[in-house]
XYZ file of C-alpha atoms in Angstrom:
738
model
C 10.661 -217.167 64.603
C 9.196 -220.325 66.226
C 5.477 -220.508 66.473
C 3.926 -219.455 69.589
C 2.591 -222.226 71.798
C -1.093 -222.484 72.259
C -0.730 -222.962 76.022
C 0.193 -219.999 78.143
C 3.406 -220.226 79.970
C 3.220 -220.814 83.686
C 5.564 -220.113 86.571
C 6.656 -222.550 89.227
C 3.582 -222.262 91.293
C 1.426 -223.211 88.345
C -0.187 -219.945 87.923
C -0.419 -218.078 84.731
C 2.192 -215.545 84.091
C 0.955 -212.117 84.467
C -1.715 -212.734 87.125
C -1.135 -211.183 90.469
C -3.231 -210.566 93.478
C -4.798 -207.254 93.976
C -5.545 -206.770 90.329
C -8.783 -205.364 89.128
C -11.481 -207.912 89.130
C -10.228 -210.136 92.044
C -12.903 -211.528 94.266
C -12.191 -210.405 97.828
C -14.211 -213.278 99.248
C -12.211 -216.083 97.658
C -8.734 -214.840 98.301
C -7.810 -215.947 94.818
C -5.564 -213.842 92.706
C -7.416 -211.469 90.453
C -8.484 -212.681 87.111
C -8.988 -210.764 83.933
C -5.312 -210.221 83.364
C -3.122 -211.605 80.678
C -3.605 -215.084 82.077
C -7.220 -214.999 81.158
C -6.529 -214.289 77.528
C -6.450 -217.961 76.729
C -9.879 -218.423 78.177
C -11.481 -216.639 75.230
C -12.230 -218.937 72.397
C -12.582 -217.905 68.750
C -16.293 -218.422 69.122
C -16.406 -215.739 71.788
C -17.834 -217.841 74.567
C -16.685 -218.502 78.156
C -14.817 -221.641 79.039
C -17.184 -222.283 81.850
C -20.487 -223.549 80.675
C -23.510 -225.137 82.275
C -25.176 -224.736 85.551
C -21.932 -225.009 87.499
C -20.693 -221.828 86.044
C -23.856 -220.028 86.929
C -24.110 -221.466 90.487
C -20.433 -221.100 91.284
C -19.658 -224.885 91.788
C -18.013 -227.657 89.802
C -14.673 -228.096 88.256
C -13.443 -225.598 85.639
C -14.211 -226.676 82.143
C -12.123 -225.444 79.376
C -12.776 -225.477 75.675
C -9.792 -225.935 73.519
C -9.625 -224.096 70.227
C -10.070 -226.157 67.151
C -6.865 -227.660 66.009
C -7.746 -227.061 62.407
C -7.624 -223.367 62.877
C -4.489 -221.456 63.270
C -4.483 -219.218 66.296
C -5.113 -215.566 65.959
C -1.991 -213.788 67.125
C -4.028 -210.773 68.033
C -6.582 -212.555 70.190
C -4.613 -212.249 73.385
C -4.220 -208.569 72.917
C -7.931 -208.181 72.346
C -8.611 -210.171 75.464
C -6.225 -208.044 77.427
C -7.984 -204.927 76.243
C -11.294 -206.399 77.203
C -10.288 -208.266 80.328
C -11.794 -207.503 83.681
C -15.027 -205.938 82.378
C -18.264 -207.282 83.629
C -21.128 -206.314 81.335
C -24.773 -206.633 81.864
C -24.698 -209.961 80.080
C -21.498 -211.440 81.628
C -21.322 -213.884 84.529
C -19.425 -213.197 87.728
C -16.231 -214.864 88.649
C -16.267 -218.056 90.684
C -13.729 -220.054 92.654
C -12.525 -223.257 91.051
C -11.468 -226.506 92.666
C -8.000 -226.289 91.345
C -7.366 -222.995 92.955
C -7.318 -221.374 89.603
C -9.311 -218.322 89.085
C -11.126 -217.858 85.814
C -13.153 -215.215 84.100
C -16.718 -216.023 83.355
C -18.017 -214.040 80.390
C -21.281 -214.226 78.731
C -21.556 -212.920 75.198
C -24.431 -212.731 72.880
C -24.756 -215.354 70.324
C -23.087 -214.337 67.164
C -22.526 -216.008 63.890
C -19.410 -217.943 63.705
C -16.684 -215.974 62.069
C -13.464 -217.132 60.723
C -10.332 -215.727 62.290
C -9.536 -213.566 59.338
C -13.021 -212.377 58.427
C -12.796 -208.802 57.207
C -16.109 -207.797 58.689
C -15.174 -208.876 62.257
C -16.422 -206.346 64.762
C -13.782 -204.203 66.410
C -12.724 -204.957 69.953
C -14.752 -203.187 72.604
C -13.307 -200.187 74.267
C -11.745 -200.446 77.675
C -13.836 -198.845 80.267
C -12.266 -196.502 82.774
C -15.041 -196.760 85.359
C -15.232 -199.844 87.643
C -17.535 -202.511 86.501
C -20.795 -203.114 88.167
C -21.180 -206.381 90.065
C -22.638 -209.044 87.902
C -26.313 -209.492 88.198
C -27.652 -212.837 89.322
C -28.657 -215.054 86.536
C -32.217 -215.028 87.648
C -32.309 -211.242 87.588
C -31.029 -210.919 84.046
C -33.496 -209.891 81.384
C -34.097 -212.184 78.531
C -32.202 -211.284 75.437
C -34.124 -209.451 72.708
C -33.718 -209.631 69.047
C -31.837 -206.633 67.650
C -34.018 -204.079 65.988
C -34.179 -204.302 62.333
C -32.676 -201.184 60.714
C -35.225 -198.858 59.058
C -35.849 -199.546 55.435
C -34.150 -196.933 53.292
C -35.748 -195.306 50.235
C -34.762 -196.629 46.860
C -31.980 -194.280 45.529
C -32.724 -195.259 41.967
C -36.201 -193.748 42.209
C -34.764 -190.487 43.504
C -32.203 -190.488 40.702
C -34.889 -190.954 38.063
C -36.984 -188.178 39.551
C -34.021 -185.790 39.684
C -33.096 -186.632 36.110
C -36.619 -185.927 34.894
C -36.691 -182.588 36.697
C -33.318 -181.582 35.227
C -34.387 -182.579 31.722
C -37.629 -180.630 32.066
C -35.707 -177.564 33.242
C -33.227 -177.719 30.360
C -36.022 -178.370 27.855
C -37.866 -175.272 29.070
C -34.712 -173.174 28.781
C -34.013 -174.573 25.325
C -37.508 -173.843 24.054
C -37.281 -170.299 25.381
C -33.919 -169.756 23.715
C -35.255 -171.005 20.396
C -38.274 -168.731 20.761
C -36.058 -165.740 21.474
C -33.765 -166.516 18.549
C -36.543 -167.015 16.027
C -39.696 -165.152 17.028
C -38.499 -162.324 19.248
C -35.230 -161.707 17.445
C -36.337 -158.484 15.660
C -37.737 -156.961 18.825
C -34.635 -157.618 20.883
C -32.241 -156.875 18.054
C -33.864 -153.483 17.494
C -34.079 -152.654 21.153
C -32.133 -149.449 21.660
C -30.817 -149.544 18.103
C -32.691 -146.417 17.075
C -30.780 -144.377 19.623
C -27.495 -145.420 18.054
C -28.448 -145.032 14.410
C -27.223 -142.207 12.218
C -29.086 -141.555 8.981
C -27.393 -139.857 6.038
C -29.296 -138.929 2.902
C -27.645 -139.989 -0.344
C -28.845 -137.585 -3.040
C -29.631 -138.992 -6.456
C -28.023 -137.055 -9.313
C -30.632 -135.240 -11.360
C -30.739 -135.923 -15.059
C -29.412 -133.369 -17.503
C -31.172 -131.551 -20.345
C -29.356 -131.590 -23.688
C -29.899 -129.958 -27.027
C -30.273 -132.009 -30.185
C -26.500 -132.361 -30.546
C -25.962 -133.456 -26.944
C -24.761 -130.102 -25.677
C -25.867 -129.484 -22.074
C -28.522 -126.872 -21.519
C -28.889 -127.729 -17.840
C -27.012 -130.276 -15.795
C -25.840 -131.002 -12.282
C -22.348 -130.437 -10.938
C -20.740 -131.567 -7.717
C -21.431 -129.431 -4.690
C -22.051 -129.891 -0.982
C -25.068 -129.821 1.232
C -24.889 -128.573 4.796
C -26.842 -130.459 7.431
C -27.378 -130.299 11.157
C -27.864 -132.872 13.889
C -30.140 -130.951 16.285
C -29.297 -133.297 19.163
C -25.669 -132.139 19.127
C -26.044 -128.390 18.638
C -25.162 -126.591 21.857
C -26.201 -123.045 20.963
C -28.562 -122.907 17.931
C -28.716 -119.117 17.750
C -24.962 -118.588 17.888
C -24.425 -121.353 15.341
C -27.021 -119.833 13.008
C -25.339 -116.431 13.183
C -22.045 -117.935 12.073
C -23.597 -119.872 9.181
C -25.996 -117.228 7.866
C -23.414 -115.161 5.914
C -21.921 -118.247 4.302
C -25.206 -119.891 3.339
C -27.175 -116.768 2.495
C -30.043 -117.919 4.724
C -31.686 -115.887 7.457
C -30.594 -116.516 11.025
C -34.123 -117.234 12.236
C -34.668 -119.810 9.516
C -31.440 -121.604 10.355
C -32.089 -121.520 14.093
C -35.530 -123.011 13.571
C -34.053 -125.947 11.674
C -31.624 -126.569 14.536
C -34.370 -127.106 17.108
C -34.804 -130.637 18.355
C -37.817 -132.457 16.979
C -39.103 -135.983 16.690
C -39.582 -137.876 13.478
C -43.232 -138.050 12.354
C -45.084 -140.992 13.855
C -42.245 -141.942 16.216
C -40.619 -140.894 19.447
C -37.182 -140.836 17.858
C -35.429 -137.502 17.744
C -34.376 -136.288 14.334
C -30.632 -136.361 13.791
C -30.614 -134.913 10.286
C -31.968 -131.697 8.820
C -30.908 -129.875 5.660
C -29.623 -126.365 6.133
C -28.686 -125.669 2.517
C -28.313 -127.522 -0.747
C -25.961 -126.942 -3.653
C -23.347 -125.122 -1.607
C -20.099 -124.414 -3.409
C -17.242 -126.619 -2.330
C -15.143 -123.629 -1.227
C -17.905 -122.384 1.077
C -18.389 -125.862 2.464
C -14.709 -125.952 3.402
C -15.082 -122.629 5.219
C -18.048 -123.990 7.150
C -16.168 -127.106 8.194
C -13.240 -124.957 9.301
C -15.554 -123.372 11.915
C -15.791 -126.783 13.634
C -19.354 -126.242 14.835
C -20.956 -128.967 16.923
C -23.674 -130.834 15.048
C -22.894 -129.182 11.678
C -21.609 -131.249 8.780
C -21.377 -131.320 5.009
C -21.806 -134.060 2.485
C -21.523 -134.545 -1.242
C -24.393 -132.935 -3.121
C -25.204 -131.574 -6.546
C -25.925 -128.159 -7.911
C -27.967 -127.311 -10.979
C -25.947 -125.452 -13.517
C -27.245 -123.734 -16.647
C -24.233 -123.021 -18.843
C -26.091 -120.480 -20.962
C -27.564 -118.563 -18.043
C -30.634 -117.157 -19.791
C -30.313 -119.499 -22.782
C -33.735 -121.104 -23.261
C -34.483 -120.342 -19.610
C -38.172 -119.761 -20.369
C -38.298 -123.271 -21.777
C -36.042 -125.146 -19.401
C -37.178 -123.517 -16.196
C -35.314 -123.978 -12.934
C -35.160 -126.080 -9.791
C -35.198 -125.445 -6.095
C -32.144 -125.912 -3.921
C -33.227 -129.439 -3.133
C -33.375 -130.277 -6.849
C -37.132 -130.172 -7.367
C -38.315 -128.775 -10.686
C -40.376 -125.625 -10.256
C -41.001 -124.265 -13.745
C -40.628 -125.155 -17.394
C -39.400 -128.530 -18.551
C -37.702 -129.017 -15.187
C -41.149 -129.018 -13.591
C -43.075 -131.009 -16.182
C -40.506 -133.797 -16.365
C -39.468 -133.615 -12.751
C -40.372 -137.241 -12.055
C -38.201 -138.371 -14.934
C -35.258 -136.068 -14.254
C -35.232 -136.489 -10.501
C -33.695 -139.696 -9.297
C -34.623 -141.688 -6.239
C -32.531 -140.583 -3.258
C -30.668 -143.216 -1.322
C -30.114 -143.485 2.380
C -27.405 -144.808 4.628
C -28.268 -145.894 8.147
C -25.443 -147.014 10.347
C -24.696 -147.582 13.989
C -22.397 -144.937 15.395
C -20.832 -144.166 18.718
C -21.582 -141.231 20.940
C -19.625 -138.133 21.776
C -16.009 -138.233 20.667
C -16.606 -141.712 19.253
C -19.293 -140.563 16.853
C -18.078 -142.765 14.043
C -19.435 -145.934 12.437
C -19.088 -148.921 14.757
C -17.048 -151.651 13.057
C -19.254 -154.674 12.612
C -22.294 -152.722 13.794
C -25.593 -152.289 12.034
C -25.238 -150.731 8.589
C -27.762 -150.465 5.798
C -27.283 -148.585 2.538
C -29.955 -147.957 -0.039
C -28.091 -146.753 -3.127
C -29.346 -143.688 -4.917
C -30.791 -144.102 -8.389
C -29.778 -141.290 -10.762
C -32.458 -139.612 -12.813
C -32.855 -139.888 -16.552
C -31.879 -137.115 -18.949
C -33.823 -135.322 -21.656
C -32.631 -134.813 -25.170
C -34.439 -131.859 -26.764
C -34.883 -130.899 -30.383
C -33.502 -127.436 -29.660
C -30.305 -126.271 -31.305
C -28.297 -124.360 -28.716
C -26.530 -122.187 -31.282
C -29.734 -121.310 -33.120
C -31.527 -120.666 -29.830
C -28.822 -118.278 -28.763
C -28.883 -116.365 -32.037
C -32.687 -116.160 -32.138
C -32.723 -114.792 -28.586
C -30.096 -112.244 -29.462
C -32.009 -111.055 -32.543
C -35.354 -110.761 -30.803
C -33.877 -108.987 -27.785
C -32.102 -106.500 -30.011
C -35.277 -105.719 -31.961
C -37.384 -105.454 -28.818
C -34.957 -103.165 -27.035
C -36.724 -100.126 -28.537
C -40.032 -101.075 -26.900
C -41.358 -100.755 -23.373
C -43.177 -103.410 -21.328
C -43.413 -105.506 -24.440
C -43.749 -109.245 -24.999
C -42.149 -111.145 -27.832
C -42.049 -114.739 -29.033
C -40.271 -116.571 -31.813
C -40.496 -120.186 -32.969
C -38.339 -122.032 -35.511
C -39.669 -125.384 -36.736
C -37.843 -127.836 -38.964
C -39.706 -129.221 -41.970
C -40.763 -131.993 -42.358
C -39.864 -133.436 -38.916
C -41.847 -130.881 -36.918
C -38.937 -130.557 -34.463
C -38.693 -127.200 -32.744
C -35.165 -125.914 -33.250
C -35.607 -122.673 -31.295
C -38.295 -121.233 -29.076
C -37.637 -117.757 -27.769
C -39.460 -115.572 -25.256
C -39.010 -111.948 -24.419
C -38.326 -110.810 -21.770
C -36.043 -113.553 -20.618
C -34.298 -114.248 -17.349
C -31.339 -116.175 -15.996
C -32.161 -119.626 -14.664
C -29.376 -119.188 -12.116
C -31.209 -116.186 -10.634
C -34.902 -116.834 -11.283
C -36.112 -114.338 -8.694
C -34.532 -111.360 -10.418
C -37.493 -110.512 -12.660
C -40.006 -107.692 -12.729
C -42.933 -110.109 -12.683
C -43.329 -113.880 -12.494
C -44.978 -113.701 -15.914
C -41.591 -112.703 -17.352
C -40.491 -116.311 -16.779
C -43.349 -117.735 -18.852
C -42.827 -119.245 -22.277
C -44.548 -116.737 -24.560
C -44.712 -119.134 -27.511
C -47.186 -121.404 -25.676
C -48.810 -119.037 -23.180
C -49.167 -115.775 -25.143
C -52.727 -115.951 -26.514
C -53.664 -113.362 -29.135
C -55.974 -112.646 -32.016
C -53.598 -113.718 -34.804
C -54.914 -111.196 -37.311
C -54.035 -111.455 -40.984
C -51.696 -114.450 -40.595
C -54.932 -116.432 -40.166
C -55.815 -115.627 -43.832
C -53.504 -118.397 -45.027
C -55.860 -120.896 -43.331
C -58.889 -119.336 -45.028
C -57.270 -119.425 -48.477
C -55.943 -122.942 -47.947
C -59.422 -124.227 -47.042
C -60.913 -122.481 -50.089
C -58.309 -124.069 -52.360
C -58.857 -127.527 -50.896
C -62.624 -127.203 -51.143
C -62.415 -125.875 -54.733
C -63.874 -122.505 -53.893
C -60.891 -120.799 -55.559
C -57.881 -121.739 -57.641
C -54.492 -120.179 -57.998
C -55.779 -118.260 -61.003
C -58.974 -116.951 -59.422
C -59.624 -113.231 -59.884
C -62.373 -111.388 -57.963
C -63.560 -107.757 -57.895
C -62.790 -106.334 -54.472
C -64.566 -103.357 -52.956
C -62.964 -101.049 -50.480
C -65.290 -102.026 -47.636
C -67.761 -104.714 -46.589
C -70.317 -104.717 -43.778
C -71.034 -107.791 -41.668
C -73.479 -107.616 -38.794
C -73.398 -103.876 -38.806
C -69.607 -103.781 -38.593
C -67.607 -102.179 -41.409
C -64.485 -104.008 -42.600
C -62.143 -102.219 -45.000
C -58.744 -102.625 -46.603
C -55.594 -100.673 -45.906
C -54.794 -100.893 -49.643
C -58.112 -100.077 -51.407
C -58.784 -101.964 -54.623
C -61.571 -99.596 -55.607
C -63.619 -102.490 -56.992
C -60.972 -103.696 -59.363
C -60.438 -107.339 -60.062
C -57.719 -108.656 -57.810
C -55.794 -111.891 -57.980
C -55.423 -114.197 -54.942
C -51.682 -113.417 -54.690
C -52.573 -109.731 -54.799
C -55.128 -110.183 -51.993
C -52.419 -111.848 -49.889
C -49.735 -109.303 -50.832
C -51.896 -106.360 -49.771
C -53.688 -108.319 -47.024
C -57.154 -107.582 -48.365
C -59.790 -108.028 -45.647
C -62.692 -107.543 -48.078
C -61.461 -110.111 -50.590
C -60.821 -112.673 -47.795
C -64.303 -112.201 -46.281
C -65.939 -112.656 -49.698
C -64.064 -115.951 -50.208
C -65.012 -117.117 -46.649
C -68.676 -116.428 -47.444
C -68.426 -118.884 -50.325
C -66.634 -121.406 -48.071
C -69.143 -121.244 -45.212
C -68.801 -121.208 -41.451
C -68.728 -124.949 -40.842
C -66.063 -125.713 -43.403
C -63.889 -122.852 -42.163
C -64.133 -124.084 -38.560
C -63.300 -127.602 -39.710
C -60.100 -126.422 -41.376
C -59.180 -124.321 -38.366
C -59.207 -127.523 -36.325
C -57.281 -129.443 -38.961
C -54.568 -126.814 -38.858
C -54.339 -127.310 -35.075
C -56.236 -124.350 -33.654
C -58.475 -124.602 -30.609
C -56.395 -127.273 -28.829
C -52.881 -127.529 -27.337
C -50.235 -128.777 -29.704
C -48.806 -131.141 -27.094
C -45.318 -129.901 -27.831
C -44.131 -130.770 -24.345
C -44.278 -127.495 -22.464
C -46.279 -127.377 -19.229
C -49.320 -125.135 -19.077
C -49.667 -124.770 -22.806
C -52.690 -122.691 -23.766
C -55.278 -124.259 -26.031
C -56.564 -121.100 -27.645
C -60.229 -120.844 -28.556
C -62.409 -121.271 -31.601
C -65.820 -119.744 -31.777
C -68.475 -122.403 -32.531
C -70.660 -121.695 -35.561
C -73.820 -121.412 -33.477
C -72.206 -118.641 -31.449
C -71.201 -116.544 -34.397
C -72.760 -113.129 -34.522
C -73.356 -111.307 -37.755
C -69.965 -109.597 -37.457
C -68.223 -112.911 -36.880
C -68.668 -113.741 -40.536
C -66.345 -110.828 -41.196
C -63.943 -111.079 -38.220
C -63.202 -114.813 -38.051
C -61.865 -115.252 -41.639
C -59.352 -112.445 -41.152
C -58.099 -113.761 -37.790
C -60.219 -111.982 -35.214
C -62.583 -113.584 -32.755
C -60.005 -116.372 -32.789
C -57.569 -117.104 -29.970
C -54.277 -118.766 -30.809
C -50.705 -119.004 -29.592
C -47.564 -118.302 -31.651
C -46.726 -122.003 -31.602
C -50.138 -123.007 -32.937
C -49.860 -120.588 -35.830
C -46.283 -121.682 -36.581
C -47.435 -125.325 -36.715
C -50.216 -124.380 -39.140
C -47.725 -122.778 -41.527
C -45.452 -125.808 -41.120
C -48.305 -127.934 -42.501
C -48.390 -125.718 -45.613
C -44.624 -126.042 -45.927
C -44.859 -129.833 -45.507
C -47.010 -130.354 -48.615
C -50.223 -130.065 -46.615
C -49.425 -132.613 -43.879
C -49.736 -131.367 -40.319
C -46.980 -132.654 -38.022
C -47.295 -132.077 -34.325
C -44.519 -129.736 -33.179
C -42.427 -131.298 -30.432
C -39.486 -130.538 -28.180
C -38.647 -133.976 -26.738
C -36.277 -135.873 -28.966
C -35.311 -138.725 -26.628
C -34.979 -139.880 -23.063
C -31.534 -140.986 -21.908
C -31.572 -143.439 -19.024
C -28.976 -143.556 -16.212
C -27.364 -146.480 -18.026
C -27.032 -144.458 -21.228
C -29.855 -146.204 -23.026
C -31.647 -143.853 -25.398
C -35.382 -144.054 -25.884
C -36.895 -141.917 -28.659
C -39.615 -139.518 -27.679
C -43.235 -140.127 -28.618
C -43.860 -140.054 -32.325
C -45.620 -136.825 -33.332
C -49.196 -136.930 -34.508
C -49.695 -136.270 -38.197
C -52.706 -135.657 -40.409
C -53.413 -134.510 -43.908
C -54.891 -131.019 -44.230
C -54.222 -130.024 -47.848
C -53.220 -131.912 -50.909
C -49.583 -131.430 -51.978
C -50.731 -129.551 -55.086
C -52.905 -127.125 -53.163
C -50.184 -126.684 -50.531
C -47.658 -125.869 -53.255
C -50.076 -123.422 -54.858
C -50.679 -121.707 -51.562
C -46.936 -121.394 -50.906
C -46.490 -119.769 -54.321
C -49.266 -117.267 -53.641
C -47.704 -116.465 -50.235
C -44.451 -115.534 -51.960
C -46.219 -112.401 -53.225
C -46.163 -111.041 -49.684
C -42.374 -110.706 -49.759
C -41.895 -109.867 -53.447
C -44.639 -107.623 -54.823
C -43.347 -104.116 -55.172
C -44.693 -102.125 -58.158
C -46.747 -99.199 -59.354
C -49.795 -100.599 -57.564
C -48.062 -100.625 -54.242
C -45.708 -102.608 -52.126
C -46.528 -105.822 -50.337
C -46.773 -105.847 -46.568
C -43.876 -108.260 -46.076
C -41.062 -106.846 -48.132
C -39.008 -106.339 -44.988
C -39.104 -110.109 -44.400
C -37.388 -111.039 -47.654
C -34.152 -113.009 -47.284
C -31.549 -112.321 -49.945
C -30.846 -115.343 -52.088
C -33.886 -117.316 -50.969
C -37.504 -117.462 -52.017
C -39.615 -116.722 -48.962
C -43.328 -117.420 -48.566
C -45.107 -115.873 -45.612
C -47.708 -113.530 -44.243
C -47.821 -110.489 -42.026
C -50.398 -110.036 -39.304
C -51.799 -107.377 -37.039
C -53.864 -108.632 -34.159
C -55.063 -107.798 -30.687
C -54.411 -109.083 -27.232
C -57.089 -109.927 -24.681
C -56.520 -110.751 -21.022
C -59.473 -112.180 -19.081
C -61.761 -111.022 -21.865
C -60.461 -107.469 -21.795
C -58.689 -105.941 -24.725
C -55.215 -104.697 -23.970
C -53.755 -101.485 -25.396
C -51.502 -101.686 -28.395
C -51.379 -104.235 -31.175
C -49.781 -107.596 -31.830
C -47.598 -107.618 -34.926
C -46.438 -110.856 -36.437
C -44.812 -112.492 -39.412
C -44.714 -116.181 -40.243
C -42.781 -117.449 -43.260
C -40.979 -120.418 -44.771
C -37.887 -120.838 -46.894
C -36.849 -121.847 -49.432
C -40.421 -121.478 -50.710
C -39.916 -124.027 -53.500
C -38.987 -126.681 -50.945
C -39.258 -125.273 -47.433
C -36.823 -126.465 -44.821
C -37.709 -124.175 -41.930
C -40.636 -122.140 -40.673
C -40.019 -119.058 -38.533
C -42.770 -117.247 -36.612
C -42.266 -113.928 -34.817
C -44.857 -112.219 -32.570
C -44.380 -108.937 -30.756
C -46.709 -106.886 -28.600
C -46.234 -103.532 -26.914
C -48.897 -101.503 -25.127
C -47.207 -98.336 -26.458
C -47.429 -99.411 -30.094
C -43.674 -99.249 -30.779
C -43.438 -102.659 -32.457
C -44.696 -101.799 -35.911
C -41.409 -102.468 -37.637
C -40.063 -105.326 -35.498
C -41.639 -108.620 -36.585
C -40.684 -108.734 -40.295
C -37.049 -107.623 -39.862
C -36.642 -110.029 -36.929
C -37.976 -112.832 -39.120
C -35.521 -111.953 -41.869
C -32.544 -112.071 -39.519
C -33.583 -115.315 -37.921
C -34.421 -117.056 -41.190
C -31.203 -115.850 -42.790
C -29.102 -117.200 -39.939
C -31.023 -120.471 -39.879
C -30.527 -121.144 -43.566
C -26.859 -120.312 -43.332
C -26.387 -122.286 -40.121
C -27.735 -125.437 -41.694
C -26.124 -124.661 -45.056
C -29.316 -124.693 -47.043
C -28.604 -124.031 -50.756
C -29.847 -120.749 -52.145
C -32.934 -120.638 -54.334
C -32.613 -120.412 -58.129
C -33.566 -116.827 -58.874
C -34.633 -117.499 -62.437
C -37.584 -119.524 -61.193
C -39.073 -116.879 -58.944
C -42.717 -116.194 -59.846
C -43.949 -112.864 -61.230
C -47.211 -111.752 -59.677
C -49.868 -109.494 -61.113
C -52.051 -107.934 -58.444
C -54.739 -106.466 -60.697
C -54.948 -108.574 -63.850
C -56.497 -106.907 -66.862
């Protein structure tokens, strides 16, 4: 397309094309065609000024001057259009139109001074809008106000400062939040973690198995078996009374007691409601299944243990029993309760509520495992214990309201192989007794005047101190008076000379008192202590009596006669059995003991404490005394029969002594007498000592002790397969030597 000419095309008359009279902006006074049309577009220069300059333009005279656009610049093709859009407007700063000499009409425009802009400057101001209202007549030049400088735009704030301030505030906010989060995660974690946890926790007790009690061969005397315990969550029980009525027949517990346990209560020192209470312990598994079949709200069962005593009444007076919650109440169960009872465990876990009352997966759970208790290994022999109990019970059956005790000690160890009490009871039903005293161990709690069995101590001390020898012979009167009290013999010697074996065989009170006079009070008391009287043996039984020895300064005149023959002396059957065991053990006293070993939960065996030992007699004097004591079970001739013939054991040499004593309770003498027999066999080398004590207020026990001893000793020797004694070496005793 050819370039457009710079000059506007004209018609034949010489006027610009597009101008016509009557157009907007024509001056009515001049009669010229209106200007401001398309013909005036060329009058606008790129600099934006009018083509008429100088005073002529302002006064209306002079020839029309026209500024030609620079030739170096290409014309703006859009300029004419802009001029058309703007043509005909007379602003406050534009000059009016004037007539020209050439008859041409022009547009006089006055524009503010602007910087020179290139035709294609991007920042060129947009063309002014076309006004719809008629222009005002141009003001005279003199009336126009002087141009003012444009106001400087207000200075804006620095955005970088605001950005820094906002950044600092945001960082401070996030730092505060971060510090708080760290504080919550480290310092306040326990408080927030535990918040509300207690209301969701369920606590279950994990019982610790109680240790067993074994005999010396490892046979159980008492042990625990699997059972169930029944518990209640009081917060879930809907009707405590109705629930208690359903459980009472199965648990054997009163309704009121059960209902009381089902009442809601808070744990001590907290505001948390208890969710666990025992209703019964040691419930049989079958009964527990019946209880669960009832489907009672808040009632549950869990694995538990039950104490079982296989022998029932076997050694019950020794072993004792436990409560339903496995606490030892009497006997060895009570004394060694801390050792036998383990440390219960506990499981605490987070559980749901209602129908979802089950452990929450991934929730809080803490388990403290239970620690089983240790076990006791005793020195008792279950078979021997059973047989000794059977023998004593059979012999005591002919008596009424009687008390009996029997002790079997092994020589030389001092281990107690059997310890029997009569009456007995079943450890499975400890309440079924006539009196609580029936559950006591008579061997350690039955305190008596030992009577003539004490004479062995008197003769042993006299031998050791050289007051007598095995060949000593003394004249013995029928009676002797001490402190105004007459002492006499049941077998009168009538003043004849009597040997020491004869005095023991016929249990001469007069001969014994005469020997004690030569020994003296102090030395007799000293030997009583050496033989273990006046203090507990420390065997291992709880509540063992110490007995009592009368100090020398408290002896009355009659005490010189009563003490040597076993009166005015308090002792237990076990103490007297231990004294005879010292004679059997070549004069060495060994503390009798029941505890052989302690067996830990891991099976480790720890021996029991070593027994105390001490020398009382020399082996020679002990052997001599044993020989003299054999007369008690062998002498039977024209001069009379010994007091202990009924205690003889066929095939074995037996050394021992009978006794008849008294019983005192709270210083008051009780009716009846205490009969006893203590012996050892084989006498040449004793292996076992058996002591039997019986008391009956009706006096029916006269012929019980010696026969009971014989049966027990015979079974013991056979049970342990002790060889029989050589009969050709049995001594021959002469009671009244010539």
